[in-house]
Amino acid sequence: MSADTVSPPDAARPGPLWAFMYHSVAEITGPADDPYQVTVTPGRLERQLRWLRRRGLTGVSMDELLRARAAGRGARLVGLTFDDGYADFVEHAVPLLRRHGCTATLFVLPGRLGGTNEWDPLGPRKPLLTEDGIRAAADAGMEIGSHGLLHTDLTTADNEHLAQDTAHSRALLRAMTGREVAGYCYPYGTVDARAVAAVRAAGYGYACAISPGPLTGVLALPRIHVGEGDTGARLLLKQLLHRRRREPVPETAYAEYAAYVAERGTAAPDTAAPDTAAPDTAVPS
């Protein structure tokens, strides 16, 4: 069975939670441009979004996905996340997301506004969003979450840095956007029980990791890394492997997020309207 003919999940049975993890969206001229394989070209991202829509799926922010799951819906929704807050998100990703009727969560670093990815020792320096760029992403209907202040591994941080990276980064983003900041993303995807406790204490409703194992829950959600080489067939394979290799998100996680939203009285964010009436249904090669 080919990747483009797989039936969408049964809307009555939501099944596993799918969340794709992206980073930078930019042109790549060779391996030296992307030593960590965190960049997808605009053309590849568009083909991946078309693949989702061909299967009857829609990419949404993590907040929207978790709200839908809490209401017993969301079988045809896939979470789209973009880590690090690269400046190319507004230039390249936002127009494509809007064109295909999708939203996403952008995890940013308020301690590195207008800076670069200095935590990556290899590869080219990539510019990060400024405060104005973050607001532009929010105004385009994207959810803004925290990736910490400086991209610090929380599992190696002392108590002071834990508080700064979680609570202070959230406060800065709330002041910057004028909106609730419900989501946190663990830098490097690394997480332990101490980091989860700090994120909870800082007032977040959910947090994203990569493969959190027994910590899997609303504050340690697993995700699927997506790169330039991921065609439709590879994305399908990654979904199948994700189901086998990672702990399932417990149903109690969605009820926990619903309680978080109800406690704070947060309204669902406005979503971006698509720029076209219907997406192209071509399948990525």
PDB file of C-alpha atoms in Angstrom:
ATOM      1  CA  MET A   1       0.000   0.000   0.000  1.00  0.00           C
ATOM      2  CA  SER A   2       1.506   3.352  -0.992  1.00  0.00           C
ATOM      3  CA  ALA A   3       1.879   6.305   1.353  1.00  0.00           C
ATOM      4  CA  ASP A   4      -0.710   8.344  -0.551  1.00  0.00           C
ATOM      5  CA  THR A   5      -3.439   5.702  -0.407  1.00  0.00           C
ATOM      6  CA  VAL A   6      -3.460   5.048   3.343  1.00  0.00           C
ATOM      7  CA  SER A   7      -6.898   5.762   4.767  1.00  0.00           C
ATOM      8  CA  PRO A   8      -7.204   8.564   7.338  1.00  0.00           C
ATOM      9  CA  PRO A   9      -7.856   7.514  10.920  1.00  0.00           C
ATOM     10  CA  ASP A  10     -11.416   6.854  12.068  1.00  0.00           C
ATOM     11  CA  ALA A  11     -12.802  10.172  13.320  1.00  0.00           C
ATOM     12  CA  ALA A  12     -14.677   8.324  16.067  1.00  0.00           C
ATOM     13  CA  ARG A  13     -11.468   6.799  17.442  1.00  0.00           C
ATOM     14  CA  PRO A  14      -8.743   9.458  17.801  1.00  0.00           C
ATOM     15  CA  GLY A  15      -5.905   6.955  18.248  1.00  0.00           C
ATOM     16  CA  PRO A  16      -2.291   8.042  18.960  1.00  0.00           C
ATOM     17  CA  LEU A  17      -1.350  11.698  19.215  1.00  0.00           C
ATOM     18  CA  TRP A  18       0.830  12.765  16.280  1.00  0.00           C
ATOM     19  CA  ALA A  19       3.083  15.815  16.553  1.00  0.00           C
ATOM     20  CA  PHE A  20       5.735  16.710  13.956  1.00  0.00           C
ATOM     21  CA  MET A  21       8.895  18.539  15.033  1.00  0.00           C
ATOM     22  CA  TYR A  22      10.399  21.043  12.585  1.00  0.00           C
ATOM     23  CA  HIS A  23      13.103  23.655  13.059  1.00  0.00           C
ATOM     24  CA  SER A  24      14.361  25.854  10.212  1.00  0.00           C
ATOM     25  CA  VAL A  25      12.731  26.339   6.786  1.00  0.00           C
ATOM     26  CA  ALA A  26      15.336  27.531   4.279  1.00  0.00           C
ATOM     27  CA  GLU A  27      17.148  26.615   1.087  1.00  0.00           C
ATOM     28  CA  ILE A  28      19.977  24.073   1.380  1.00  0.00           C
ATOM     29  CA  THR A  29      22.908  24.051  -1.027  1.00  0.00           C
ATOM     30  CA  GLY A  30      24.828  21.153   0.519  1.00  0.00           C
ATOM     31  CA  PRO A  31      25.473  19.061   3.686  1.00  0.00           C
ATOM     32  CA  ALA A  32      27.473  21.871   5.274  1.00  0.00           C
ATOM     33  CA  ASP A  33      24.314  23.991   5.368  1.00  0.00           C
ATOM     34  CA  ASP A  34      22.531  21.494   7.596  1.00  0.00           C
ATOM     35  CA  PRO A  35      24.923  19.313   9.644  1.00  0.00           C
ATOM     36  CA  TYR A  36      22.266  18.561  12.275  1.00  0.00           C
ATOM     37  CA  GLN A  37      19.526  17.836   9.720  1.00  0.00           C
ATOM     38  CA  VAL A  38      17.169  20.419  11.201  1.00  0.00           C
ATOM     39  CA  THR A  39      16.380  22.317   7.989  1.00  0.00           C
ATOM     40  CA  VAL A  40      13.694  21.633   5.413  1.00  0.00           C
ATOM     41  CA  THR A  41      13.447  23.596   2.190  1.00  0.00           C
ATOM     42  CA  PRO A  42      10.238  25.519   1.462  1.00  0.00           C
ATOM     43  CA  GLY A  43       9.529  23.143  -1.409  1.00  0.00           C
ATOM     44  CA  ARG A  44       9.818  20.076   0.830  1.00  0.00           C
ATOM     45  CA  LEU A  45       7.616  21.624   3.529  1.00  0.00           C
ATOM     46  CA  GLU A  46       4.953  22.366   0.941  1.00  0.00           C
ATOM     47  CA  ARG A  47       5.022  18.766  -0.323  1.00  0.00           C
ATOM     48  CA  GLN A  48       4.744  17.476   3.253  1.00  0.00           C
ATOM     49  CA  LEU A  49       1.734  19.701   3.937  1.00  0.00           C
ATOM     50  CA  ARG A  50       0.122  18.501   0.703  1.00  0.00           C
ATOM     51  CA  TRP A  51       0.709  14.926   1.836  1.00  0.00           C
ATOM     52  CA  LEU A  52      -1.120  15.609   5.087  1.00  0.00           C
ATOM     53  CA  ARG A  53      -4.077  17.186   3.310  1.00  0.00           C
ATOM     54  CA  ARG A  54      -4.244  14.341   0.769  1.00  0.00           C
ATOM     55  CA  ARG A  55      -4.720  11.947   3.672  1.00  0.00           C
ATOM     56  CA  GLY A  56      -7.510  14.106   5.090  1.00  0.00           C
ATOM     57  CA  LEU A  57      -5.303  15.498   7.864  1.00  0.00           C
ATOM     58  CA  THR A  58      -4.746  19.075   9.008  1.00  0.00           C
ATOM     59  CA  GLY A  59      -1.716  20.479  10.794  1.00  0.00           C
ATOM     60  CA  VAL A  60      -2.562  22.542  13.880  1.00  0.00           C
ATOM     61  CA  SER A  61      -0.927  24.075  16.927  1.00  0.00           C
ATOM     62  CA  MET A  62      -0.388  21.927  19.993  1.00  0.00           C
ATOM     63  CA  ASP A  63      -2.945  23.977  21.908  1.00  0.00           C
ATOM     64  CA  GLU A  64      -5.592  23.288  19.274  1.00  0.00           C
ATOM     65  CA  LEU A  65      -4.666  19.613  19.124  1.00  0.00           C
ATOM     66  CA  LEU A  66      -4.849  19.145  22.899  1.00  0.00           C
ATOM     67  CA  ARG A  67      -8.150  21.025  23.149  1.00  0.00           C
ATOM     68  CA  ALA A  68      -9.627  18.791  20.461  1.00  0.00           C
ATOM     69  CA  ARG A  69      -8.359  15.637  22.165  1.00  0.00           C
ATOM     70  CA  ALA A  70      -9.809  16.793  25.476  1.00  0.00           C
ATOM     71  CA  ALA A  71     -13.195  17.119  23.729  1.00  0.00           C
ATOM     72  CA  GLY A  72     -12.906  13.592  22.297  1.00  0.00           C
ATOM     73  CA  ARG A  73     -12.093  14.866  18.795  1.00  0.00           C
ATOM     74  CA  GLY A  74      -8.937  15.482  16.797  1.00  0.00           C
ATOM     75  CA  ALA A  75      -8.457  12.202  14.945  1.00  0.00           C
ATOM     76  CA  ARG A  76      -7.668  14.123  11.748  1.00  0.00           C
ATOM     77  CA  LEU A  77      -5.377  16.663  13.400  1.00  0.00           C
ATOM     78  CA  VAL A  78      -1.577  16.550  13.526  1.00  0.00           C
ATOM     79  CA  GLY A  79       0.412  18.881  15.754  1.00  0.00           C
ATOM     80  CA  LEU A  80       3.012  20.982  13.912  1.00  0.00           C
ATOM     81  CA  THR A  81       5.828  22.459  15.984  1.00  0.00           C
ATOM     82  CA  PHE A  82       8.822  24.581  14.979  1.00  0.00           C
ATOM     83  CA  ASP A  83      11.666  24.780  17.507  1.00  0.00           C
ATOM     84  CA  ASP A  84      14.219  27.555  18.124  1.00  0.00           C
ATOM     85  CA  GLY A  85      12.318  30.481  16.558  1.00  0.00           C
ATOM     86  CA  TYR A  86      14.327  30.931  13.376  1.00  0.00           C
ATOM     87  CA  ALA A  87      13.659  34.110  11.416  1.00  0.00           C
ATOM     88  CA  ASP A  88      12.911  32.049   8.317  1.00  0.00           C
ATOM     89  CA  PHE A  89       9.685  30.823   9.965  1.00  0.00           C
ATOM     90  CA  VAL A  90       7.872  34.072   9.183  1.00  0.00           C
ATOM     91  CA  GLU A  91       9.382  34.355   5.708  1.00  0.00           C
ATOM     92  CA  HIS A  92       8.945  30.782   4.495  1.00  0.00           C
ATOM     93  CA  ALA A  93       6.790  28.681   6.833  1.00  0.00           C
ATOM     94  CA  VAL A  94       3.904  31.046   7.613  1.00  0.00           C
ATOM     95  CA  PRO A  95       2.832  31.583   3.971  1.00  0.00           C
ATOM     96  CA  LEU A  96       2.848  27.829   3.312  1.00  0.00           C
ATOM     97  CA  LEU A  97       0.945  27.010   6.493  1.00  0.00           C
ATOM     98  CA  ARG A  98      -1.712  29.577   5.649  1.00  0.00           C
ATOM     99  CA  ARG A  99      -1.937  28.373   2.053  1.00  0.00           C
ATOM    100  CA  HIS A 100      -2.781  24.868   3.265  1.00  0.00           C
ATOM    101  CA  GLY A 101      -5.153  25.955   6.029  1.00  0.00           C
ATOM    102  CA  CYS A 102      -2.756  24.934   8.814  1.00  0.00           C
ATOM    103  CA  THR A 103      -1.495  26.475  12.004  1.00  0.00           C
ATOM    104  CA  ALA A 104       1.525  25.557  14.133  1.00  0.00           C
ATOM    105  CA  THR A 105       3.257  26.162  17.441  1.00  0.00           C
ATOM    106  CA  LEU A 106       6.458  28.184  17.318  1.00  0.00           C
ATOM    107  CA  PHE A 107       8.781  27.647  20.289  1.00  0.00           C
ATOM    108  CA  VAL A 108      11.036  30.681  20.705  1.00  0.00           C
ATOM    109  CA  LEU A 109      13.950  31.896  22.843  1.00  0.00           C
ATOM    110  CA  PRO A 110      13.136  35.313  24.386  1.00  0.00           C
ATOM    111  CA  GLY A 111      16.683  35.542  25.744  1.00  0.00           C
ATOM    112  CA  ARG A 112      18.158  35.460  22.218  1.00  0.00           C
ATOM    113  CA  LEU A 113      15.897  37.871  20.331  1.00  0.00           C
ATOM    114  CA  GLY A 114      17.502  38.758  17.005  1.00  0.00           C
ATOM    115  CA  GLY A 115      20.472  36.509  17.844  1.00  0.00           C
ATOM    116  CA  THR A 116      21.693  33.312  16.237  1.00  0.00           C
ATOM    117  CA  ASN A 117      21.851  29.577  16.982  1.00  0.00           C
ATOM    118  CA  GLU A 118      25.044  29.849  19.019  1.00  0.00           C
ATOM    119  CA  TRP A 119      24.349  26.534  20.761  1.00  0.00           C
ATOM    120  CA  ASP A 120      25.179  24.673  17.512  1.00  0.00           C
ATOM    121  CA  PRO A 121      28.978  24.379  17.219  1.00  0.00           C
ATOM    122  CA  LEU A 122      28.801  23.187  13.607  1.00  0.00           C
ATOM    123  CA  GLY A 123      27.192  24.651  10.549  1.00  0.00           C
ATOM    124  CA  PRO A 124      26.173  28.191   9.546  1.00  0.00           C
ATOM    125  CA  ARG A 125      24.776  30.743  11.972  1.00  0.00           C
ATOM    126  CA  LYS A 126      21.022  31.118  11.485  1.00  0.00           C
ATOM    127  CA  PRO A 127      19.256  34.333  12.541  1.00  0.00           C
ATOM    128  CA  LEU A 128      16.522  34.096  15.151  1.00  0.00           C
ATOM    129  CA  LEU A 129      13.299  36.077  15.258  1.00  0.00           C
ATOM    130  CA  THR A 130      13.176  39.525  16.796  1.00  0.00           C
ATOM    131  CA  GLU A 131      10.338  40.643  19.066  1.00  0.00           C
ATOM    132  CA  ASP A 132       8.533  42.065  16.026  1.00  0.00           C
ATOM    133  CA  GLY A 133       8.952  38.763  14.191  1.00  0.00           C
ATOM    134  CA  ILE A 134       7.441  36.814  17.076  1.00  0.00           C
ATOM    135  CA  ARG A 135       4.461  39.165  17.140  1.00  0.00           C
ATOM    136  CA  ALA A 136       4.071  38.774  13.374  1.00  0.00           C
ATOM    137  CA  ALA A 137       3.913  34.992  13.767  1.00  0.00           C
ATOM    138  CA  ALA A 138       1.307  35.329  16.529  1.00  0.00           C
ATOM    139  CA  ASP A 139      -0.737  37.780  14.447  1.00  0.00           C
ATOM    140  CA  ALA A 140      -0.694  35.235  11.595  1.00  0.00           C
ATOM    141  CA  GLY A 141      -2.534  32.767  13.848  1.00  0.00           C
ATOM    142  CA  MET A 142       0.429  30.757  15.133  1.00  0.00           C
ATOM    143  CA  GLU A 143       0.738  29.717  18.767  1.00  0.00           C
ATOM    144  CA  ILE A 144       3.826  31.029  20.566  1.00  0.00           C
ATOM    145  CA  GLY A 145       5.478  28.801  23.165  1.00  0.00           C
ATOM    146  CA  SER A 146       8.712  28.972  25.130  1.00  0.00           C
ATOM    147  CA  HIS A 147      11.894  27.097  24.275  1.00  0.00           C
ATOM    148  CA  GLY A 148      13.557  28.526  27.362  1.00  0.00           C
ATOM    149  CA  LEU A 149      15.681  31.659  27.496  1.00  0.00           C
ATOM    150  CA  LEU A 150      18.950  30.552  25.908  1.00  0.00           C
ATOM    151  CA  HIS A 151      18.448  26.942  24.735  1.00  0.00           C
ATOM    152  CA  THR A 152      19.805  25.410  27.948  1.00  0.00           C
ATOM    153  CA  ASP A 153      19.538  21.691  28.673  1.00  0.00           C
ATOM    154  CA  LEU A 154      17.267  21.675  31.737  1.00  0.00           C
ATOM    155  CA  THR A 155      18.566  18.307  32.911  1.00  0.00           C
ATOM    156  CA  THR A 156      21.966  19.924  33.579  1.00  0.00           C
ATOM    157  CA  ALA A 157      20.725  23.294  34.896  1.00  0.00           C
ATOM    158  CA  ASP A 158      20.829  24.395  38.534  1.00  0.00           C
ATOM    159  CA  ASN A 159      17.686  25.555  40.319  1.00  0.00           C
ATOM    160  CA  GLU A 160      18.197  29.233  39.417  1.00  0.00           C
ATOM    161  CA  HIS A 161      18.557  28.463  35.718  1.00  0.00           C
ATOM    162  CA  LEU A 162      15.553  26.150  35.832  1.00  0.00           C
ATOM    163  CA  ALA A 163      13.392  28.998  37.097  1.00  0.00           C
ATOM    164  CA  GLN A 164      14.824  31.467  34.579  1.00  0.00           C
ATOM    165  CA  ASP A 165      14.341  29.161  31.610  1.00  0.00           C
ATOM    166  CA  THR A 166      10.792  28.243  32.535  1.00  0.00           C
ATOM    167  CA  ALA A 167       9.027  30.952  34.558  1.00  0.00           C
ATOM    168  CA  HIS A 168      10.945  34.003  33.337  1.00  0.00           C
ATOM    169  CA  SER A 169      10.820  33.039  29.662  1.00  0.00           C
ATOM    170  CA  ARG A 170       7.052  32.549  29.963  1.00  0.00           C
ATOM    171  CA  ALA A 171       6.594  35.956  31.597  1.00  0.00           C
ATOM    172  CA  LEU A 172       8.638  37.655  28.868  1.00  0.00           C
ATOM    173  CA  LEU A 173       6.579  36.047  26.095  1.00  0.00           C
ATOM    174  CA  ARG A 174       3.260  36.889  27.754  1.00  0.00           C
ATOM    175  CA  ALA A 175       4.333  40.540  28.000  1.00  0.00           C
ATOM    176  CA  MET A 176       5.631  40.503  24.431  1.00  0.00           C
ATOM    177  CA  THR A 177       2.550  38.995  22.776  1.00  0.00           C
ATOM    178  CA  GLY A 178      -0.200  39.955  25.210  1.00  0.00           C
ATOM    179  CA  ARG A 179      -1.387  36.338  25.075  1.00  0.00           C
ATOM    180  CA  GLU A 180      -1.341  33.287  27.274  1.00  0.00           C
ATOM    181  CA  VAL A 181       1.730  31.059  26.897  1.00  0.00           C
ATOM    182  CA  ALA A 182       0.610  27.506  27.581  1.00  0.00           C
ATOM    183  CA  GLY A 183       3.408  25.497  25.975  1.00  0.00           C
ATOM    184  CA  TYR A 184       7.049  24.801  26.722  1.00  0.00           C
ATOM    185  CA  CYS A 185       9.548  22.829  24.616  1.00  0.00           C
ATOM    186  CA  TYR A 186      12.556  21.196  26.276  1.00  0.00           C
ATOM    187  CA  PRO A 187      15.793  22.269  24.546  1.00  0.00           C
ATOM    188  CA  TYR A 188      17.504  19.309  22.875  1.00  0.00           C
ATOM    189  CA  GLY A 189      14.397  17.296  23.729  1.00  0.00           C
ATOM    190  CA  THR A 190      16.003  16.192  27.019  1.00  0.00           C
ATOM    191  CA  VAL A 191      13.757  15.907  30.054  1.00  0.00           C
ATOM    192  CA  ASP A 192      13.781  14.450  33.550  1.00  0.00           C
ATOM    193  CA  ALA A 193      11.407  14.553  36.518  1.00  0.00           C
ATOM    194  CA  ARG A 194      13.048  17.706  37.899  1.00  0.00           C
ATOM    195  CA  ALA A 195      12.568  19.555  34.606  1.00  0.00           C
ATOM    196  CA  VAL A 196       8.924  18.469  34.427  1.00  0.00           C
ATOM    197  CA  ALA A 197       8.351  19.777  37.970  1.00  0.00           C
ATOM    198  CA  ALA A 198       9.901  23.143  37.037  1.00  0.00           C
ATOM    199  CA  VAL A 199       7.712  23.454  33.939  1.00  0.00           C
ATOM    200  CA  ARG A 200       4.609  22.649  35.981  1.00  0.00           C
ATOM    201  CA  ALA A 201       5.578  25.170  38.678  1.00  0.00           C
ATOM    202  CA  ALA A 202       6.110  27.851  36.008  1.00  0.00           C
ATOM    203  CA  GLY A 203       2.455  27.594  34.984  1.00  0.00           C
ATOM    204  CA  TYR A 204       2.595  25.816  31.639  1.00  0.00           C
ATOM    205  CA  GLY A 205      -0.256  23.589  30.534  1.00  0.00           C
ATOM    206  CA  TYR A 206       1.783  21.283  28.298  1.00  0.00           C
ATOM    207  CA  ALA A 207       5.367  20.656  27.222  1.00  0.00           C
ATOM    208  CA  CYS A 208       6.996  18.945  24.252  1.00  0.00           C
ATOM    209  CA  ALA A 209       9.962  16.591  24.256  1.00  0.00           C
ATOM    210  CA  ILE A 210      11.050  13.953  21.737  1.00  0.00           C
ATOM    211  CA  SER A 211      11.080  10.553  23.392  1.00  0.00           C
ATOM    212  CA  PRO A 212      10.301  11.079  27.107  1.00  0.00           C
ATOM    213  CA  GLY A 213       9.743   7.391  27.927  1.00  0.00           C
ATOM    214  CA  PRO A 214       7.975   6.790  31.257  1.00  0.00           C
ATOM    215  CA  LEU A 215       7.633  10.553  31.793  1.00  0.00           C
ATOM    216  CA  THR A 216       5.266  10.760  28.793  1.00  0.00           C
ATOM    217  CA  GLY A 217       2.254  12.903  29.648  1.00  0.00           C
ATOM    218  CA  VAL A 218       0.852  16.379  29.138  1.00  0.00           C
ATOM    219  CA  LEU A 219       4.154  17.909  30.344  1.00  0.00           C
ATOM    220  CA  ALA A 220       6.325  15.548  28.283  1.00  0.00           C
ATOM    221  CA  LEU A 221       4.714  14.952  24.904  1.00  0.00           C
ATOM    222  CA  PRO A 222       6.608  12.874  22.310  1.00  0.00           C
ATOM    223  CA  ARG A 223       7.140  14.168  18.777  1.00  0.00           C
ATOM    224  CA  ILE A 224       8.342  12.955  15.375  1.00  0.00           C
ATOM    225  CA  HIS A 225      11.381  14.706  13.910  1.00  0.00           C
ATOM    226  CA  VAL A 226      10.844  15.833  10.308  1.00  0.00           C
ATOM    227  CA  GLY A 227      13.689  16.648   7.934  1.00  0.00           C
ATOM    228  CA  GLU A 228      14.448  17.422   4.308  1.00  0.00           C
ATOM    229  CA  GLY A 229      14.653  13.757   3.341  1.00  0.00           C
ATOM    230  CA  ASP A 230      11.173  12.893   4.596  1.00  0.00           C
ATOM    231  CA  THR A 231       8.953  11.955   1.694  1.00  0.00           C
ATOM    232  CA  GLY A 232       5.384  10.737   2.161  1.00  0.00           C
ATOM    233  CA  ALA A 233       6.572   7.135   2.494  1.00  0.00           C
ATOM    234  CA  ARG A 234       9.160   8.080   5.121  1.00  0.00           C
ATOM    235  CA  LEU A 235       6.632  10.110   7.107  1.00  0.00           C
ATOM    236  CA  LEU A 236       4.281   7.147   7.160  1.00  0.00           C
ATOM    237  CA  LEU A 237       7.105   4.869   8.326  1.00  0.00           C
ATOM    238  CA  LYS A 238       8.050   7.334  11.054  1.00  0.00           C
ATOM    239  CA  GLN A 239       4.454   7.347  12.291  1.00  0.00           C
ATOM    240  CA  LEU A 240       4.454   3.559  12.465  1.00  0.00           C
ATOM    241  CA  LEU A 241       7.784   3.458  14.303  1.00  0.00           C
ATOM    242  CA  HIS A 242       6.656   6.233  16.636  1.00  0.00           C
ATOM    243  CA  ARG A 243       3.704   4.109  17.681  1.00  0.00           C
ATOM    244  CA  ARG A 244       5.983   1.148  18.464  1.00  0.00           C
ATOM    245  CA  ARG A 245       8.946   2.911  20.053  1.00  0.00           C
ATOM    246  CA  ARG A 246       7.358   5.597  22.215  1.00  0.00           C
ATOM    247  CA  GLU A 247       5.066   5.478  25.205  1.00  0.00           C
ATOM    248  CA  PRO A 248       1.461   6.358  24.299  1.00  0.00           C
ATOM    249  CA  VAL A 249       0.134   9.642  25.666  1.00  0.00           C
ATOM    250  CA  PRO A 250      -2.274   8.675  28.474  1.00  0.00           C
ATOM    251  CA  GLU A 251      -5.889   9.778  28.078  1.00  0.00           C
ATOM    252  CA  THR A 252      -5.620  11.561  31.437  1.00  0.00           C
ATOM    253  CA  ALA A 253      -3.229  14.041  29.791  1.00  0.00           C
ATOM    254  CA  TYR A 254      -6.056  15.546  27.749  1.00  0.00           C
ATOM    255  CA  ALA A 255      -8.314  15.920  30.781  1.00  0.00           C
ATOM    256  CA  GLU A 256      -5.418  17.580  32.589  1.00  0.00           C
ATOM    257  CA  TYR A 257      -5.033  20.099  29.787  1.00  0.00           C
ATOM    258  CA  ALA A 258      -8.768  20.778  29.715  1.00  0.00           C
ATOM    259  CA  ALA A 259      -8.606  21.536  33.442  1.00  0.00           C
ATOM    260  CA  TYR A 260      -5.666  23.873  32.838  1.00  0.00           C
ATOM    261  CA  VAL A 261      -7.606  25.800  30.177  1.00  0.00           C
ATOM    262  CA  ALA A 262     -10.733  25.968  32.333  1.00  0.00           C
ATOM    263  CA  GLU A 263      -8.802  27.178  35.375  1.00  0.00           C
ATOM    264  CA  ARG A 264      -7.224  30.067  33.459  1.00  0.00           C
ATOM    265  CA  GLY A 265     -10.251  30.887  31.372  1.00  0.00           C
ATOM    266  CA  THR A 266      -8.097  31.013  28.246  1.00  0.00           C
ATOM    267  CA  ALA A 267      -9.891  31.389  24.928  1.00  0.00           C
ATOM    268  CA  ALA A 268      -8.833  29.413  21.902  1.00  0.00           C
ATOM    269  CA  PRO A 269      -6.538  31.549  19.700  1.00  0.00           C
ATOM    270  CA  ASP A 270      -7.699  32.783  16.331  1.00  0.00           C
ATOM    271  CA  THR A 271      -6.529  30.539  13.498  1.00  0.00           C
ATOM    272  CA  ALA A 272      -5.073  31.677  10.221  1.00  0.00           C
ATOM    273  CA  ALA A 273      -7.399  31.632   7.223  1.00  0.00           C
ATOM    274  CA  PRO A 274      -6.058  29.722   4.222  1.00  0.00           C
ATOM    275  CA  ASP A 275      -4.938  31.785   1.262  1.00  0.00           C
ATOM    276  CA  THR A 276      -6.463  29.347  -1.196  1.00  0.00           C
ATOM    277  CA  ALA A 277      -9.821  27.624  -1.269  1.00  0.00           C
ATOM    278  CA  ALA A 278      -8.406  24.118  -1.542  1.00  0.00           C
ATOM    279  CA  PRO A 279      -4.858  22.723  -1.205  1.00  0.00           C
ATOM    280  CA  ASP A 280      -3.012  21.019  -4.000  1.00  0.00           C
ATOM    281  CA  THR A 281      -3.179  17.269  -3.384  1.00  0.00           C
ATOM    282  CA  ALA A 282       0.104  16.263  -4.981  1.00  0.00           C
ATOM    283  CA  VAL A 283       2.114  13.695  -3.031  1.00  0.00           C
ATOM    284  CA  PRO A 284       5.751  14.390  -2.059  1.00  0.00           C
ATOM    285  CA  SER A 285       8.323  12.247  -3.817  1.00  0.00           C
TER     286      SER A 285
END
